mmCIF file of C-alpha atoms in Angstrom:
data_model
loop_
_atom_site.group_PDB
_atom_site.id
_atom_site.type_symbol
_atom_site.label_atom_id
_atom_site.label_comp_id
_atom_site.label_asym_id
_atom_site.label_seq_id
_atom_site.Cartn_x
_atom_site.Cartn_y
_atom_site.Cartn_z
ATOM 1 C CA UNK A 1 -12.650 -25.966 -31.807
ATOM 2 C CA UNK A 2 -14.181 -22.889 -30.304
ATOM 3 C CA UNK A 3 -17.703 -21.431 -31.334
ATOM 4 C CA UNK A 4 -16.287 -18.563 -33.346
ATOM 5 C CA UNK A 5 -13.862 -20.778 -35.294
ATOM 6 C CA UNK A 6 -16.818 -23.138 -36.050
ATOM 7 C CA UNK A 7 -18.841 -20.500 -37.312
ATOM 8 C CA UNK A 8 -15.988 -19.329 -39.709
ATOM 9 C CA UNK A 9 -15.134 -22.858 -40.873
ATOM 10 C CA UNK A 10 -19.003 -23.512 -41.687
ATOM 11 C CA UNK A 11 -19.472 -20.263 -43.642
ATOM 12 C CA UNK A 12 -16.356 -21.394 -45.786
ATOM 13 C CA UNK A 13 -17.887 -25.214 -45.999
ATOM 14 C CA UNK A 14 -21.317 -24.086 -46.788
ATOM 15 C CA UNK A 15 -20.588 -22.667 -50.291
ATOM 16 C CA UNK A 16 -18.941 -26.036 -51.074
ATOM 17 C CA UNK A 17 -21.826 -27.750 -49.706
ATOM 18 C CA UNK A 18 -24.660 -26.060 -51.585
ATOM 19 C CA UNK A 19 -22.809 -26.090 -54.943
ATOM 20 C CA UNK A 20 -21.670 -29.923 -54.600
ATOM 21 C CA UNK A 21 -23.397 -32.862 -56.159
ATOM 22 C CA UNK A 22 -25.124 -35.567 -54.046
ATOM 23 C CA UNK A 23 -21.800 -37.895 -53.935
ATOM 24 C CA UNK A 24 -19.659 -34.788 -53.147
ATOM 25 C CA UNK A 25 -21.906 -33.816 -50.494
ATOM 26 C CA UNK A 26 -21.390 -37.215 -48.579
ATOM 27 C CA UNK A 27 -17.568 -36.850 -48.847
ATOM 28 C CA UNK A 28 -17.711 -33.149 -47.582
ATOM 29 C CA UNK A 29 -20.026 -34.249 -44.669
ATOM 30 C CA UNK A 30 -17.517 -36.872 -43.626
ATOM 31 C CA UNK A 31 -14.820 -34.309 -43.677
ATOM 32 C CA UNK A 32 -16.778 -31.849 -41.660
ATOM 33 C CA UNK A 33 -17.709 -34.425 -39.061
ATOM 34 C CA UNK A 34 -13.938 -35.489 -38.733
ATOM 35 C CA UNK A 35 -12.918 -31.918 -38.063
ATOM 36 C CA UNK A 36 -15.519 -30.549 -36.159
ATOM 37 C CA UNK A 37 -16.613 -33.653 -34.045
ATOM 38 C CA UNK A 38 -20.170 -32.868 -34.902
ATOM 39 C CA UNK A 39 -22.948 -35.628 -35.314
ATOM 40 C CA UNK A 40 -23.601 -36.068 -39.040
ATOM 41 C CA UNK A 41 -27.054 -34.848 -38.682
ATOM 42 C CA UNK A 42 -26.133 -31.651 -36.964
ATOM 43 C CA UNK A 43 -23.577 -31.095 -39.614
ATOM 44 C CA UNK A 44 -26.142 -31.312 -42.291
ATOM 45 C CA UNK A 45 -28.295 -28.648 -40.496
ATOM 46 C CA UNK A 46 -25.178 -26.430 -40.117
ATOM 47 C CA UNK A 47 -24.510 -26.461 -43.828
ATOM 48 C CA UNK A 48 -27.872 -26.114 -44.999
ATOM 49 C CA UNK A 49 -28.956 -23.065 -42.368
ATOM 50 C CA UNK A 50 -28.168 -19.754 -43.702
ATOM 51 C CA UNK A 51 -25.877 -17.644 -41.567
ATOM 52 C CA UNK A 52 -27.509 -15.771 -38.823
ATOM 53 C CA UNK A 53 -27.003 -11.808 -38.557
ATOM 54 C CA UNK A 54 -25.023 -10.701 -35.762
ATOM 55 C CA UNK A 55 -26.947 -9.291 -32.869
ATOM 56 C CA UNK A 56 -25.996 -7.000 -30.167
ATOM 57 C CA UNK A 57 -25.375 -8.576 -26.802
ATOM 58 C CA UNK A 58 -27.883 -7.676 -24.160
ATOM 59 C CA UNK A 59 -26.950 -6.505 -21.080
ATOM 60 C CA UNK A 60 -29.077 -7.799 -17.809
ATOM 61 C CA UNK A 61 -29.735 -5.297 -15.106
ATOM 62 C CA UNK A 62 -30.205 -1.554 -14.718
ATOM 63 C CA UNK A 63 -28.632 0.815 -17.159
ATOM 64 C CA UNK A 64 -25.527 2.493 -16.386
ATOM 65 C CA UNK A 65 -26.048 5.700 -14.305
ATOM 66 C CA UNK A 66 -22.334 7.190 -13.794
ATOM 67 C CA UNK A 67 -20.667 7.705 -17.077
ATOM 68 C CA UNK A 68 -17.062 8.524 -17.973
ATOM 69 C CA UNK A 69 -17.593 12.272 -17.090
ATOM 70 C CA UNK A 70 -18.481 11.228 -13.554
ATOM 71 C CA UNK A 71 -15.337 9.108 -13.355
ATOM 72 C CA UNK A 72 -13.179 11.753 -14.462
ATOM 73 C CA UNK A 73 -14.451 14.440 -11.952
ATOM 74 C CA UNK A 74 -13.912 11.680 -9.299
ATOM 75 C CA UNK A 75 -10.463 11.198 -10.272
ATOM 76 C CA UNK A 76 -9.643 14.786 -10.024
ATOM 77 C CA UNK A 77 -10.877 14.698 -6.534
ATOM 78 C CA UNK A 78 -9.060 11.567 -5.875
ATOM 79 C CA UNK A 79 -5.678 13.173 -7.007
ATOM 80 C CA UNK A 80 -6.502 16.366 -5.100
ATOM 81 C CA UNK A 81 -6.567 14.406 -1.915
ATOM 82 C CA UNK A 82 -3.256 12.489 -2.428
ATOM 83 C CA UNK A 83 -4.761 9.475 -3.863
ATOM 84 C CA UNK A 84 -6.599 8.208 -0.542
ATOM 85 C CA UNK A 85 -8.957 5.263 -0.551
ATOM 86 C CA UNK A 86 -12.597 5.633 -1.592
ATOM 87 C CA UNK A 87 -13.876 5.052 1.903
ATOM 88 C CA UNK A 88 -11.887 8.094 3.278
ATOM 89 C CA UNK A 89 -12.550 10.289 0.232
ATOM 90 C CA UNK A 90 -16.270 9.833 0.109
ATOM 91 C CA UNK A 91 -17.204 12.202 3.077
ATOM 92 C CA UNK A 92 -15.202 15.050 1.568
ATOM 93 C CA UNK A 93 -16.511 14.906 -2.076
ATOM 94 C CA UNK A 94 -19.137 17.733 -1.594
ATOM 95 C CA UNK A 95 -16.708 20.142 -0.028
ATOM 96 C CA UNK A 96 -14.079 19.342 -2.527
ATOM 97 C CA UNK A 97 -16.411 20.084 -5.449
ATOM 98 C CA UNK A 98 -17.221 23.320 -3.713
ATOM 99 C CA UNK A 99 -13.886 24.451 -3.384
ATOM 100 C CA UNK A 100 -12.450 23.463 -6.687
ATOM 101 C CA UNK A 101 -15.368 25.128 -8.392
ATOM 102 C CA UNK A 102 -14.761 28.466 -6.442
ATOM 103 C CA UNK A 103 -11.195 28.124 -7.503
ATOM 104 C CA UNK A 104 -11.941 27.473 -11.257
ATOM 105 C CA UNK A 105 -10.088 24.133 -11.073
ATOM 106 C CA UNK A 106 -13.183 22.055 -11.936
ATOM 107 C CA UNK A 107 -16.187 22.910 -13.953
ATOM 108 C CA UNK A 108 -19.052 20.361 -14.202
ATOM 109 C CA UNK A 109 -22.278 20.160 -15.881
ATOM 110 C CA UNK A 110 -25.279 20.406 -13.418
ATOM 111 C CA UNK A 111 -26.296 16.703 -14.071
ATOM 112 C CA UNK A 112 -22.569 15.705 -13.595
ATOM 113 C CA UNK A 113 -22.130 17.555 -10.469
ATOM 114 C CA UNK A 114 -25.278 15.880 -9.127
ATOM 115 C CA UNK A 115 -24.062 12.459 -9.799
ATOM 116 C CA UNK A 116 -20.721 13.153 -8.317
ATOM 117 C CA UNK A 117 -22.446 14.274 -4.907
ATOM 118 C CA UNK A 118 -24.836 11.443 -4.846
ATOM 119 C CA UNK A 119 -22.242 8.591 -5.524
ATOM 120 C CA UNK A 120 -21.909 5.871 -2.785
ATOM 121 C CA UNK A 121 -18.451 4.757 -1.251
ATOM 122 C CA UNK A 122 -18.788 1.385 -3.129
ATOM 123 C CA UNK A 123 -19.615 3.034 -6.536
ATOM 124 C CA UNK A 124 -16.742 5.496 -5.867
ATOM 125 C CA UNK A 125 -14.466 2.556 -5.486
ATOM 126 C CA UNK A 126 -15.450 0.788 -8.671
ATOM 127 C CA UNK A 127 -15.380 4.358 -10.759
ATOM 128 C CA UNK A 128 -11.770 4.887 -9.347
ATOM 129 C CA UNK A 129 -10.608 1.281 -10.053
ATOM 130 C CA UNK A 130 -9.024 2.051 -13.439
ATOM 131 C CA UNK A 131 -7.100 5.162 -11.782
ATOM 132 C CA UNK A 132 -6.017 3.279 -8.642
ATOM 133 C CA UNK A 133 -4.649 0.408 -11.112
ATOM 134 C CA UNK A 134 -2.058 2.940 -12.658
ATOM 135 C CA UNK A 135 -0.550 3.674 -9.018
ATOM 136 C CA UNK A 136 2.806 2.258 -8.127
ATOM 137 C CA UNK A 137 2.918 -1.264 -6.933
ATOM 138 C CA UNK A 138 2.754 -1.863 -3.407
ATOM 139 C CA UNK A 139 5.846 -3.155 -1.381
ATOM 140 C CA UNK A 140 6.199 -6.402 -0.034
ATOM 141 C CA UNK A 141 5.208 -7.294 3.806
ATOM 142 C CA UNK A 142 8.122 -7.675 5.731
ATOM 143 C CA UNK A 143 6.748 -8.284 9.191
ATOM 144 C CA UNK A 144 7.304 -11.528 10.949
ATOM 145 C CA UNK A 145 5.656 -12.530 14.141
ATOM 146 C CA UNK A 146 7.691 -12.346 17.055
ATOM 147 C CA UNK A 147 6.360 -14.640 19.710
ATOM 148 C CA UNK A 148 8.794 -14.863 22.493
ATOM 149 C CA UNK A 149 7.694 -11.804 24.650
ATOM 150 C CA UNK A 150 4.176 -11.365 23.294
ATOM 151 C CA UNK A 151 2.756 -12.450 26.661
ATOM 152 C CA UNK A 152 4.881 -9.643 28.408
ATOM 153 C CA UNK A 153 3.923 -6.839 26.102
ATOM 154 C CA UNK A 154 0.054 -5.664 26.441
ATOM 155 C CA UNK A 155 -1.926 -5.013 23.513
ATOM 156 C CA UNK A 156 -3.415 -1.609 22.743
ATOM 157 C CA UNK A 157 -6.303 -1.116 20.438
ATOM 158 C CA UNK A 158 -7.236 1.948 18.209
ATOM 159 C CA UNK A 159 -10.096 2.584 20.870
ATOM 160 C CA UNK A 160 -7.695 3.077 23.825
ATOM 161 C CA UNK A 161 -5.765 6.314 22.661
ATOM 162 C CA UNK A 162 -8.400 8.660 23.949
ATOM 163 C CA UNK A 163 -6.341 9.491 27.095
ATOM 164 C CA UNK A 164 -2.930 9.696 25.623
ATOM 165 C CA UNK A 165 -0.846 12.798 26.018
ATOM 166 C CA UNK A 166 2.082 14.005 24.294
ATOM 167 C CA UNK A 167 5.007 11.736 24.218
ATOM 168 C CA UNK A 168 2.960 8.334 23.176
ATOM 169 C CA UNK A 169 4.286 7.311 19.765
ATOM 170 C CA UNK A 170 3.225 4.573 17.282
ATOM 171 C CA UNK A 171 6.100 3.244 15.259
ATOM 172 C CA UNK A 172 6.595 1.167 12.426
ATOM 173 C CA UNK A 173 8.990 0.189 9.977
ATOM 174 C CA UNK A 174 8.603 0.969 6.051
ATOM 175 C CA UNK A 175 10.693 -1.405 3.847
ATOM 176 C CA UNK A 176 12.202 0.063 0.551
ATOM 177 C CA UNK A 177 12.712 -3.559 -0.920
ATOM 178 C CA UNK A 178 10.491 -3.258 -4.056
ATOM 179 C CA UNK A 179 8.704 -6.536 -4.862
ATOM 180 C CA UNK A 180 11.298 -8.888 -3.374
ATOM 181 C CA UNK A 181 12.650 -9.108 0.397
ATOM 182 C CA UNK A 182 15.886 -10.868 -0.790
ATOM 183 C CA UNK A 183 19.238 -9.482 0.533
ATOM 184 C CA UNK A 184 19.714 -6.210 2.443
ATOM 185 C CA UNK A 185 17.462 -3.239 1.825
ATOM 186 C CA UNK A 186 16.818 -0.050 3.376
ATOM 187 C CA UNK A 187 13.992 0.865 5.839
ATOM 188 C CA UNK A 188 12.338 3.793 7.304
ATOM 189 C CA UNK A 189 11.495 3.910 10.748
ATOM 190 C CA UNK A 190 8.203 6.119 11.170
ATOM 191 C CA UNK A 191 7.302 7.577 14.518
ATOM 192 C CA UNK A 192 4.020 9.374 15.114
ATOM 193 C CA UNK A 193 2.909 11.086 18.372
ATOM 194 C CA UNK A 194 -0.642 10.438 18.855
ATOM 195 C CA UNK A 195 -1.843 13.640 20.672
ATOM 196 C CA UNK A 196 0.327 16.012 18.553
ATOM 197 C CA UNK A 197 0.616 14.310 15.207
ATOM 198 C CA UNK A 198 4.354 15.004 15.264
ATOM 199 C CA UNK A 199 6.145 12.816 12.957
ATOM 200 C CA UNK A 200 9.948 11.584 13.085
ATOM 201 C CA UNK A 201 11.662 9.510 10.358
ATOM 202 C CA UNK A 202 14.765 7.561 10.718
ATOM 203 C CA UNK A 203 16.332 5.702 7.658
ATOM 204 C CA UNK A 204 17.755 2.113 8.866
ATOM 205 C CA UNK A 205 19.934 -0.287 7.015
ATOM 206 C CA UNK A 206 18.465 -3.627 7.589
ATOM 207 C CA UNK A 207 16.055 -4.973 10.309
ATOM 208 C CA UNK A 208 18.260 -6.152 13.055
ATOM 209 C CA UNK A 209 17.209 -5.705 16.707
ATOM 210 C CA UNK A 210 20.228 -3.369 17.564
ATOM 211 C CA UNK A 211 19.689 -1.198 14.416
ATOM 212 C CA UNK A 212 16.025 -0.826 15.104
ATOM 213 C CA UNK A 213 16.539 -0.086 18.656
ATOM 214 C CA UNK A 214 19.152 2.554 17.892
ATOM 215 C CA UNK A 215 16.953 4.270 15.287
ATOM 216 C CA UNK A 216 14.386 4.483 18.330
ATOM 217 C CA UNK A 217 16.993 5.972 20.340
ATOM 218 C CA UNK A 218 17.815 8.531 18.046
ATOM 219 C CA UNK A 219 14.266 9.275 17.494
ATOM 220 C CA UNK A 220 13.885 9.724 21.153
ATOM 221 C CA UNK A 221 16.702 12.301 21.228
ATOM 222 C CA UNK A 222 15.134 14.176 18.617
ATOM 223 C CA UNK A 223 11.620 14.627 19.992
ATOM 224 C CA UNK A 224 10.703 18.003 21.640
ATOM 225 C CA UNK A 225 8.778 16.191 24.361
ATOM 226 C CA UNK A 226 9.915 13.158 26.674
ATOM 227 C CA UNK A 227 9.154 9.723 25.188
ATOM 228 C CA UNK A 228 6.417 8.004 27.357
ATOM 229 C CA UNK A 229 4.914 5.206 25.480
ATOM 230 C CA UNK A 230 5.815 3.122 22.476
ATOM 231 C CA UNK A 231 3.278 1.294 20.539
ATOM 232 C CA UNK A 232 4.406 -1.259 17.514
ATOM 233 C CA UNK A 233 3.152 -3.982 15.601
ATOM 234 C CA UNK A 234 3.990 -7.679 16.197
ATOM 235 C CA UNK A 235 7.225 -7.846 14.154
ATOM 236 C CA UNK A 236 10.218 -9.429 15.582
ATOM 237 C CA UNK A 237 12.188 -6.208 14.911
ATOM 238 C CA UNK A 238 10.331 -4.537 17.831
ATOM 239 C CA UNK A 239 9.199 -7.647 19.887
ATOM 240 C CA UNK A 240 12.445 -8.497 21.084
ATOM 241 C CA UNK A 241 14.509 -8.622 24.403
ATOM 242 C CA UNK A 242 16.603 -5.488 23.591
ATOM 243 C CA UNK A 243 13.723 -3.228 22.920
ATOM 244 C CA UNK A 244 12.002 -4.614 25.977
ATOM 245 C CA UNK A 245 14.644 -3.946 28.392
ATOM 246 C CA UNK A 246 15.318 -0.461 26.786
ATOM 247 C CA UNK A 247 11.682 0.582 27.358
ATOM 248 C CA UNK A 248 11.553 -0.884 30.909
ATOM 249 C CA UNK A 249 14.869 0.888 31.990
ATOM 250 C CA UNK A 250 13.666 4.103 30.779
ATOM 251 C CA UNK A 251 10.144 3.949 32.195
ATOM 252 C CA UNK A 252 8.605 3.786 28.705
ATOM 253 C CA UNK A 253 5.110 1.962 28.467
ATOM 254 C CA UNK A 254 5.655 -0.529 25.718
ATOM 255 C CA UNK A 255 2.468 -1.952 23.959
ATOM 256 C CA UNK A 256 1.718 -3.693 20.803
ATOM 257 C CA UNK A 257 -1.122 -3.875 18.322
ATOM 258 C CA UNK A 258 -3.296 -6.779 17.666
ATOM 259 C CA UNK A 259 -1.918 -9.419 14.998
ATOM 260 C CA UNK A 260 -2.797 -8.406 11.430
ATOM 261 C CA UNK A 261 -5.099 -5.437 12.740
ATOM 262 C CA UNK A 262 -3.741 -2.511 10.794
ATOM 263 C CA UNK A 263 -6.434 -0.053 12.282
ATOM 264 C CA UNK A 264 -4.805 -0.509 15.685
ATOM 265 C CA UNK A 265 -1.769 1.537 14.252
ATOM 266 C CA UNK A 266 -3.903 3.849 12.272
ATOM 267 C CA UNK A 267 -1.991 6.889 12.733
ATOM 268 C CA UNK A 268 1.581 5.720 11.663
ATOM 269 C CA UNK A 269 0.068 3.628 8.739
ATOM 270 C CA UNK A 270 -1.312 6.927 7.404
ATOM 271 C CA UNK A 271 1.857 8.451 7.680
ATOM 272 C CA UNK A 272 3.653 5.490 5.999
ATOM 273 C CA UNK A 273 1.439 6.179 2.799
ATOM 274 C CA UNK A 274 1.101 9.948 2.844
ATOM 275 C CA UNK A 275 4.700 10.792 3.891
ATOM 276 C CA UNK A 276 7.371 7.870 3.387
ATOM 277 C CA UNK A 277 5.618 6.455 0.096
ATOM 278 C CA UNK A 278 4.712 9.658 -1.344
ATOM 279 C CA UNK A 279 8.367 10.769 -1.329
ATOM 280 C CA UNK A 280 10.329 7.666 -1.756
ATOM 281 C CA UNK A 281 7.934 5.295 -3.582
ATOM 282 C CA UNK A 282 7.737 1.514 -3.563
ATOM 283 C CA UNK A 283 10.879 0.705 -5.698
ATOM 284 C CA UNK A 284 14.255 -0.725 -4.363
ATOM 285 C CA UNK A 285 16.885 1.853 -4.898
ATOM 286 C CA UNK A 286 20.441 1.521 -4.159
ATOM 287 C CA UNK A 287 21.583 2.732 -0.602
ATOM 288 C CA UNK A 288 23.691 5.528 -1.779
ATOM 289 C CA UNK A 289 20.731 6.914 -4.034
ATOM 290 C CA UNK A 290 18.463 6.622 -1.153
ATOM 291 C CA UNK A 291 20.397 8.592 1.441
ATOM 292 C CA UNK A 292 19.315 12.166 0.196
ATOM 293 C CA UNK A 293 15.725 10.946 -0.220
ATOM 294 C CA UNK A 294 15.633 9.715 3.309
ATOM 295 C CA UNK A 295 17.021 13.096 4.497
ATOM 296 C CA UNK A 296 14.299 14.791 2.289
ATOM 297 C CA UNK A 297 11.578 12.615 3.626
ATOM 298 C CA UNK A 298 12.594 13.508 7.339
ATOM 299 C CA UNK A 299 12.765 17.281 6.593
ATOM 300 C CA UNK A 300 9.507 17.373 4.726
ATOM 301 C CA UNK A 301 7.339 15.301 7.087
ATOM 302 C CA UNK A 302 4.479 17.398 8.285
ATOM 303 C CA UNK A 303 4.875 18.255 11.927
ATOM 304 C CA UNK A 304 2.675 20.072 14.432
ATOM 305 C CA UNK A 305 3.984 22.384 17.204
ATOM 306 C CA UNK A 306 7.563 23.972 17.489
ATOM 307 C CA UNK A 307 10.635 22.255 15.757
ATOM 308 C CA UNK A 308 13.103 20.781 18.245
ATOM 309 C CA UNK A 309 16.015 22.866 19.104
ATOM 310 C CA UNK A 310 18.688 19.925 17.943
ATOM 311 C CA UNK A 311 17.572 17.758 14.997
ATOM 312 C CA UNK A 312 20.521 15.698 14.780
ATOM 313 C CA UNK A 313 23.943 15.254 16.150
ATOM 314 C CA UNK A 314 26.736 12.772 15.166
ATOM 315 C CA UNK A 315 27.177 11.182 11.608
ATOM 316 C CA UNK A 316 24.650 10.266 9.106
ATOM 317 C CA UNK A 317 22.405 7.476 10.457
ATOM 318 C CA UNK A 318 23.022 5.185 7.367
ATOM 319 C CA UNK A 319 26.814 4.267 7.178
ATOM 320 C CA UNK A 320 27.807 0.915 5.436
ATOM 321 C CA UNK A 321 26.502 -2.213 6.864
ATOM 322 C CA UNK A 322 29.248 -3.336 8.876
ATOM 323 C CA UNK A 323 30.080 0.166 10.314
ATOM 324 C CA UNK A 324 26.741 0.950 11.828
ATOM 325 C CA UNK A 325 27.024 1.760 15.602
ATOM 326 C CA UNK A 326 24.800 2.835 18.438
ATOM 327 C CA UNK A 327 24.758 6.833 18.933
ATOM 328 C CA UNK A 328 26.498 5.885 22.398
ATOM 329 C CA UNK A 329 29.178 3.701 21.153
ATOM 330 C CA UNK A 330 32.570 5.076 21.396
ATOM 331 C CA UNK A 331 34.965 5.164 18.646
ATOM 332 C CA UNK A 332 38.238 3.109 19.457
ATOM 333 C CA UNK A 333 40.375 5.680 17.407
ATOM 334 C CA UNK A 334 39.047 8.353 19.852
ATOM 335 C CA UNK A 335 37.538 10.571 17.073
ATOM 336 C CA UNK A 336 34.308 10.638 18.343
ATOM 337 C CA UNK A 337 33.283 10.178 22.043
ATOM 338 C CA UNK A 338 30.259 9.012 23.484
ATOM 339 C CA UNK A 339 27.106 11.213 23.657
ATOM 340 C CA UNK A 340 26.085 12.412 26.844
ATOM 341 C CA UNK A 341 22.707 11.602 27.775
ATOM 342 C CA UNK A 342 22.606 10.758 31.571
ATOM 343 C CA UNK A 343 18.618 10.772 31.612
ATOM 344 C CA UNK A 344 18.215 8.037 28.880
ATOM 345 C CA UNK A 345 19.404 4.405 29.339
ATOM 346 C CA UNK A 346 21.709 3.089 26.810
ATOM 347 C CA UNK A 347 20.227 1.986 23.493
ATOM 348 C CA UNK A 348 19.411 -1.840 23.117
ATOM 349 C CA UNK A 349 22.186 -3.846 21.891
#
């Protein structure tokens, strides 16, 4: 029996106990002891004692400093920045406040404005926790460690990109599988140029080596600069013999990040959330519904510098699972010949 239930039961039996005779009190005590499991003397004290007046629960520690007004103001700043994390949001809070105030989008009392400006990153995270909980659920991880070529492919960390010129890409796969990785699902290959922040997106059906390798080749064809380097995570969709040979034959530097260290691929991880997830989301839509969404994400991806002269040639990159072919594959019916790319090696198979 819980403590609240015991208090309710004692309040009912107390009236019977005080109005009963001596013989009736003995019978009532036996009943109370059987129901509650209390000692007989404890039951007597419980029934004789008048009920206590309810008291407010005392809170230990310092009184709260940041109220709901501060939390609401921080939620506006958080939404204005695309729902980024509190650690990334914290340095921009004063500047965002000034700009939103000048535009008339946010009006705060002087005391609330001061509290918002002095909030720490940890407190910022706690105040934004209810708002962040309403965001869509995160997708399931689909990275499976590839161990076969890990000794042949060198590691590049986040501190080693200072001397990288245009043409060095970070690549990653974003799985549109919802909360389950069962059966086939669509993926988006996201490639980010380190020096120019150029973004290329390619929709891929599944994660087989030849399909991911074909997606890398199509991204290479659309780049406005030659592909010089490729940096991926440790997933087996990238760490395989096909892509390794493709990079070696094309003179492409192939590196990988450390296992479970997302900060080594910070550029592409940021674009995964800011571009792909913002436009497509975390659900698992059918392939036919995601085709226009993938094209929209590819066209709306923020790029820097001039757009490439030729965005795409050939059919849509997402045919049915059994009909997906490499861009250099020749149609046996003769309706589509091989693309002429003498400067590039054939895509991985």
